[in-house]
Every structure is written in structure tokens, then in C-alpha cells.
mmCIF file of C-alpha atoms and ligand atoms in Angstrom:
data_model
loop_
_atom_site.group_PDB
_atom_site.id
_atom_site.type_symbol
_atom_site.label_atom_id
_atom_site.label_comp_id
_atom_site.label_asym_id
_atom_site.label_seq_id
_atom_site.Cartn_x
_atom_site.Cartn_y
_atom_site.Cartn_z
ATOM 1 C CA MET I 305 255.792 174.148 64.887
ATOM 2 C CA SER I 306 256.396 174.871 68.587
ATOM 3 C CA GLN I 307 259.495 176.207 70.370
ATOM 4 C CA PRO I 308 260.225 174.677 73.780
ATOM 5 C CA ASP I 309 261.481 177.947 75.277
ATOM 6 C CA CYS I 310 258.739 180.195 73.849
ATOM 7 C CA VAL I 311 256.323 181.654 76.398
ATOM 8 C CA PHE I 312 253.481 181.936 73.876
ATOM 9 C CA CYS I 313 253.969 178.327 72.708
ATOM 10 C CA LYS I 314 253.647 177.380 76.382
ATOM 11 C CA ILE I 315 250.394 179.351 76.555
ATOM 12 C CA VAL I 316 249.156 177.544 73.436
ATOM 13 C CA SER I 317 249.997 174.144 74.952
ATOM 14 C CA GLY I 318 248.427 175.095 78.292
ATOM 15 C CA HIS I 319 251.690 174.846 80.261
ATOM 16 C CA ILE I 320 251.357 178.542 81.175
ATOM 17 C CA PRO I 321 247.918 179.944 82.056
ATOM 18 C CA SER I 322 246.374 182.817 80.143
ATOM 19 C CA ALA I 323 243.167 184.830 80.197
ATOM 20 C CA LYS I 324 241.770 183.497 76.929
ATOM 21 C CA VAL I 325 239.381 185.574 74.901
ATOM 22 C CA TYR I 326 239.141 183.468 71.743
ATOM 23 C CA GLU I 327 240.478 180.174 70.491
ATOM 24 C CA ASP I 328 240.107 178.121 67.344
ATOM 25 C CA GLU I 329 242.205 175.453 65.664
ATOM 26 C CA ASN I 330 244.887 177.911 64.510
ATOM 27 C CA VAL I 331 244.523 181.138 66.456
ATOM 28 C CA LEU I 332 244.497 182.205 70.091
ATOM 29 C CA ALA I 333 243.670 185.570 71.670
ATOM 30 C CA PHE I 334 244.366 186.356 75.316
ATOM 31 C CA LEU I 335 244.751 189.386 77.549
ATOM 32 C CA ASP I 336 248.210 190.925 77.751
ATOM 33 C CA ILE I 337 249.692 190.364 81.200
ATOM 34 C CA GLY I 338 251.244 193.866 81.140
ATOM 35 C CA PRO I 339 248.436 195.945 79.631
ATOM 36 C CA ILE I 340 248.999 199.531 78.498
ATOM 37 C CA ALA I 341 245.213 199.922 78.505
ATOM 38 C CA LYS I 342 242.400 197.870 80.016
ATOM 39 C CA GLY I 343 241.407 195.181 77.529
ATOM 40 C CA HIS I 344 244.819 195.216 75.758
ATOM 41 C CA LEU I 345 245.105 191.765 74.254
ATOM 42 C CA LEU I 346 247.243 189.683 71.947
ATOM 43 C CA VAL I 347 246.196 187.656 68.927
ATOM 44 C CA ILE I 348 248.639 184.929 67.910
ATOM 45 C CA PRO I 349 248.917 182.030 65.508
ATOM 46 C CA LYS I 350 249.186 178.772 67.431
ATOM 47 C CA GLN I 351 252.127 177.727 65.285
ATOM 48 C CA HIS I 352 255.423 179.343 66.176
ATOM 49 C CA PHE I 353 256.649 181.970 63.734
ATOM 50 C CA ALA I 354 258.739 184.912 64.897
ATOM 51 C CA THR I 355 257.731 187.674 62.491
ATOM 52 C CA VAL I 356 255.298 188.579 59.709
ATOM 53 C CA ASP I 357 257.877 188.068 56.954
ATOM 54 C CA SER I 358 258.873 184.633 58.241
ATOM 55 C CA CYS I 359 255.284 183.493 58.774
ATOM 56 C CA ASP I 360 253.541 181.054 56.492
ATOM 57 C CA SER I 361 250.998 183.100 54.552
ATOM 58 C CA LYS I 362 248.153 180.650 55.235
ATOM 59 C CA VAL I 363 248.844 180.914 58.976
ATOM 60 C CA LEU I 364 248.898 184.703 58.724
ATOM 61 C CA ALA I 365 245.643 184.605 56.778
ATOM 62 C CA ASP I 366 244.058 182.586 59.601
ATOM 63 C CA VAL I 367 245.063 185.343 62.048
ATOM 64 C CA ALA I 368 243.822 188.057 59.681
ATOM 65 C CA MET I 369 240.448 186.308 59.405
ATOM 66 C CA VAL I 370 240.025 186.543 63.167
ATOM 67 C CA LEU I 371 241.406 190.056 63.828
ATOM 68 C CA PRO I 372 238.286 192.021 62.792
ATOM 69 C CA ARG I 373 236.041 189.946 65.036
ATOM 70 C CA ILE I 374 238.342 190.306 68.039
ATOM 71 C CA ALA I 375 238.716 194.036 67.419
ATOM 72 C CA LYS I 376 234.927 194.385 67.263
ATOM 73 C CA ALA I 377 234.571 192.404 70.495
ATOM 74 C CA VAL I 378 237.139 194.650 72.213
ATOM 75 C CA LYS I 379 235.248 197.756 71.060
ATOM 76 C CA GLU I 380 231.952 196.460 72.357
ATOM 77 C CA ALA I 381 233.212 194.964 75.623
ATOM 78 C CA MET I 382 235.457 197.896 76.522
ATOM 79 C CA ASN I 383 232.998 200.475 75.222
ATOM 80 C CA VAL I 384 235.568 202.190 72.996
ATOM 81 C CA LYS I 385 235.395 203.357 69.387
ATOM 82 C CA ASP I 386 239.119 203.412 68.637
ATOM 83 C CA TYR I 387 242.016 201.022 68.990
ATOM 84 C CA ASN I 388 245.518 200.315 67.721
ATOM 85 C CA ILE I 389 246.669 197.073 66.184
ATOM 86 C CA LEU I 390 250.398 196.812 66.673
ATOM 87 C CA CYS I 391 252.853 194.162 65.573
ATOM 88 C CA ASN I 392 256.506 194.502 66.564
ATOM 89 C CA ASN I 393 258.885 192.579 64.324
ATOM 90 C CA GLY I 394 262.385 192.102 65.709
ATOM 91 C CA LYS I 395 264.267 193.486 68.707
ATOM 92 C CA LEU I 396 264.918 196.937 67.221
ATOM 93 C CA ALA I 397 261.188 197.249 66.609
ATOM 94 C CA GLY I 398 260.476 196.481 70.247
ATOM 95 C CA GLN I 399 259.617 192.805 69.917
ATOM 96 C CA VAL I 400 260.296 191.069 73.208
ATOM 97 C CA VAL I 401 258.414 187.799 72.738
ATOM 98 C CA GLU I 402 259.674 186.179 69.550
ATOM 99 C CA HIS I 403 256.365 184.544 68.667
ATOM 100 C CA LEU I 404 254.357 186.567 66.160
ATOM 101 C CA HIS I 405 251.584 188.508 67.882
ATOM 102 C CA PHE I 406 249.241 191.373 67.186
ATOM 103 C CA HIS I 407 248.458 193.720 70.062
ATOM 104 C CA ILE I 408 244.950 195.148 70.105
ATOM 105 C CA ILE I 409 244.984 198.237 72.306
ATOM 106 C CA PRO I 410 241.748 200.046 73.145
ATOM 107 C CA ARG I 411 242.085 203.849 73.048
ATOM 108 C CA THR I 412 240.238 206.361 75.142
ATOM 109 C CA LEU I 413 240.102 210.140 75.125
ATOM 110 C CA GLY I 414 243.013 211.563 77.104
ATOM 111 C CA ASP I 415 244.795 208.253 77.617
ATOM 112 C CA ALA I 416 248.532 208.427 78.225
ATOM 113 C CA ILE I 417 249.599 206.326 75.231
ATOM 114 C CA ARG I 418 251.943 208.220 72.895
ATOM 115 C CA TRP I 419 253.883 206.874 69.910
ATOM 116 C CA ASN I 420 257.252 208.426 69.208
ATOM 117 C CA TRP I 421 256.620 209.082 65.516
ATOM 118 C CA PRO I 422 259.428 211.320 64.227
ATOM 119 C CA VAL I 423 257.996 212.509 60.904
ATOM 120 C CA SER I 424 260.578 213.519 58.260
ATOM 121 C CA LYS I 425 260.647 214.400 54.548
ATOM 122 C CA TYR I 426 262.333 212.743 51.556
ATOM 123 C CA PRO I 427 264.786 214.794 49.532
ATOM 124 C CA MET I 428 263.988 215.246 45.777
ATOM 125 C CA ASN I 429 263.536 211.963 43.845
ATOM 126 C CA GLU I 430 264.291 209.763 46.825
ATOM 127 C CA ILE I 431 260.685 208.714 47.312
ATOM 128 C CA GLU I 432 260.422 207.399 43.722
ATOM 129 C CA ASN I 433 263.806 205.638 43.912
ATOM 130 C CA LEU I 434 262.926 204.029 47.207
ATOM 131 C CA ALA I 435 259.520 202.861 45.974
ATOM 132 C CA LYS I 436 261.268 201.282 42.959
ATOM 133 C CA LYS I 437 263.939 199.656 45.126
ATOM 134 C CA ILE I 438 261.426 198.063 47.492
ATOM 135 C CA GLY I 439 258.947 197.255 44.730
ATOM 136 C CA GLU I 440 261.597 195.259 42.878
ATOM 137 C CA LYS I 441 262.073 193.090 45.958
ATOM 138 C CA VAL I 442 258.413 192.150 46.329
ATOM 139 C CA VAL I 443 258.093 188.520 45.399
ATOM 140 C CA VAL I 444 255.048 187.979 43.199
ATOM 141 C CA SER I 445 253.017 185.236 44.812
ATOM 142 C CA SER I 446 251.829 182.277 42.805
ATOM 143 C CA PRO I 447 248.052 181.860 42.506
HETATM 144 P P1 AMP S 1237 256.249 192.671 72.309
HETATM 145 O O1 AMP S 1237 257.053 193.764 72.919
HETATM 146 O O2 AMP S 1237 255.488 193.129 71.094
HETATM 147 O O3 AMP S 1237 257.044 191.412 72.060
HETATM 148 O O4 AMP S 1237 255.128 192.353 73.378
HETATM 149 C C1 AMP S 1237 255.093 191.207 74.144
HETATM 150 C C2 AMP S 1237 253.894 191.325 75.048
HETATM 151 O O5 AMP S 1237 253.660 190.067 75.630
HETATM 152 C C3 AMP S 1237 254.077 192.329 76.194
HETATM 153 O O6 AMP S 1237 253.065 193.339 76.094
HETATM 154 C C4 AMP S 1237 253.914 191.474 77.444
HETATM 155 O O7 AMP S 1237 253.222 192.131 78.472
HETATM 156 C C5 AMP S 1237 253.151 190.276 76.921
HETATM 157 N N1 AMP S 1237 253.335 189.037 77.663
HETATM 158 C C6 AMP S 1237 254.512 188.455 78.003
HETATM 159 N N2 AMP S 1237 254.279 187.309 78.684
HETATM 160 C C7 AMP S 1237 252.931 187.167 78.756
HETATM 161 C C8 AMP S 1237 252.061 186.193 79.340
HETATM 162 N N3 AMP S 1237 252.535 185.125 79.994
HETATM 163 N N4 AMP S 1237 250.724 186.366 79.213
HETATM 164 C C9 AMP S 1237 250.233 187.447 78.567
HETATM 165 N N5 AMP S 1237 250.990 188.391 78.009
HETATM 166 C C10 AMP S 1237 252.318 188.269 78.099
#
């Protein structure tokens, strides 16, 4: 449930301090120590899971239940209308802390945040084939 060498598990247990914004039995939200915008915060499950696909779906649902309320609070407190919710999964995706977390990043007009988003196009038929290939891998969840 908790990893001894995980910085976010240490925040959950109180061994490392954090600027907490919200806490309940399963979820914690705190300000990012290296913000890319004022009010940039992280929402995490208290239990240790590294990524979305390895996370227990009930735990993820607990986080999802909280996200809209935290996002709304960020909007109101930071006086912004727009924000990004970002979740890096794995090193190649930019994940540094291997404890699942959702960044909430307030956005303001003219801010310096830019995503490198290299848009491309699929060749003929590839989009259908790819949708089929991925679709076949989706495990149908039991009720
Ligand atoms: P990621 O690249 O998605 O793994 O992002 C990890 C984030 O955790 C970074 O934005 C860090 O600034 C942030 N971070 C790392 N250690 C702490 C800490 N002790 N308290 C708050 N935020 C932290």
C-alpha cells in the first residue's frame, strides 16, 4: 500500500511536509513544490500505485470524485477560468515521481506554458486498423 522510498508516500504519512489543500480518507491534494504556475497542485491517491493502468479502479474512482471539486477551488482561489489536468505515466512520458498523481495547472492569458504537441496524420486505413487493434485489447469490466 505504501512504498518506503516514495516521496509522495512520505507526504501521505507526514514524514515529509506538504502544503495541503485537501485531504480525505483516500485522497490528498497539495501544492507542487516546483510550480509551473502559481497554484499548481497535485492530487494523489493515498495508496501507492505508479500509473493509471496499474491503479485499482476503486482508488482511481476516489481520485476522480475529488478532481472536479479541487479544480473548481483552484479556479476560484487563483481567479482563473482555465486549467490543465496532466498525468504523466512512466519515464518516457515525463513521470519523475512514481506515485500516481494528477497535476492541476492554472492557466492565464500569455503564460509561458507550451506543450510540444507534434500533430501528424494517419495514412489511409491506419486509423481504423489502429482503433480495432486497441479496441480488441480493452478488457470489458465486470459489473
Ligand atoms: P511528474 O514529472 O509528473 O512525476 O511530476 C512530479 C512533480 O512532483 C513535480 O512537478 C515536482 O515538482 C513535484 N514534487 C516532487 N517532490 C515534491 C514535494 N516534496 N512536494 C510537492 N511536490 C513535489
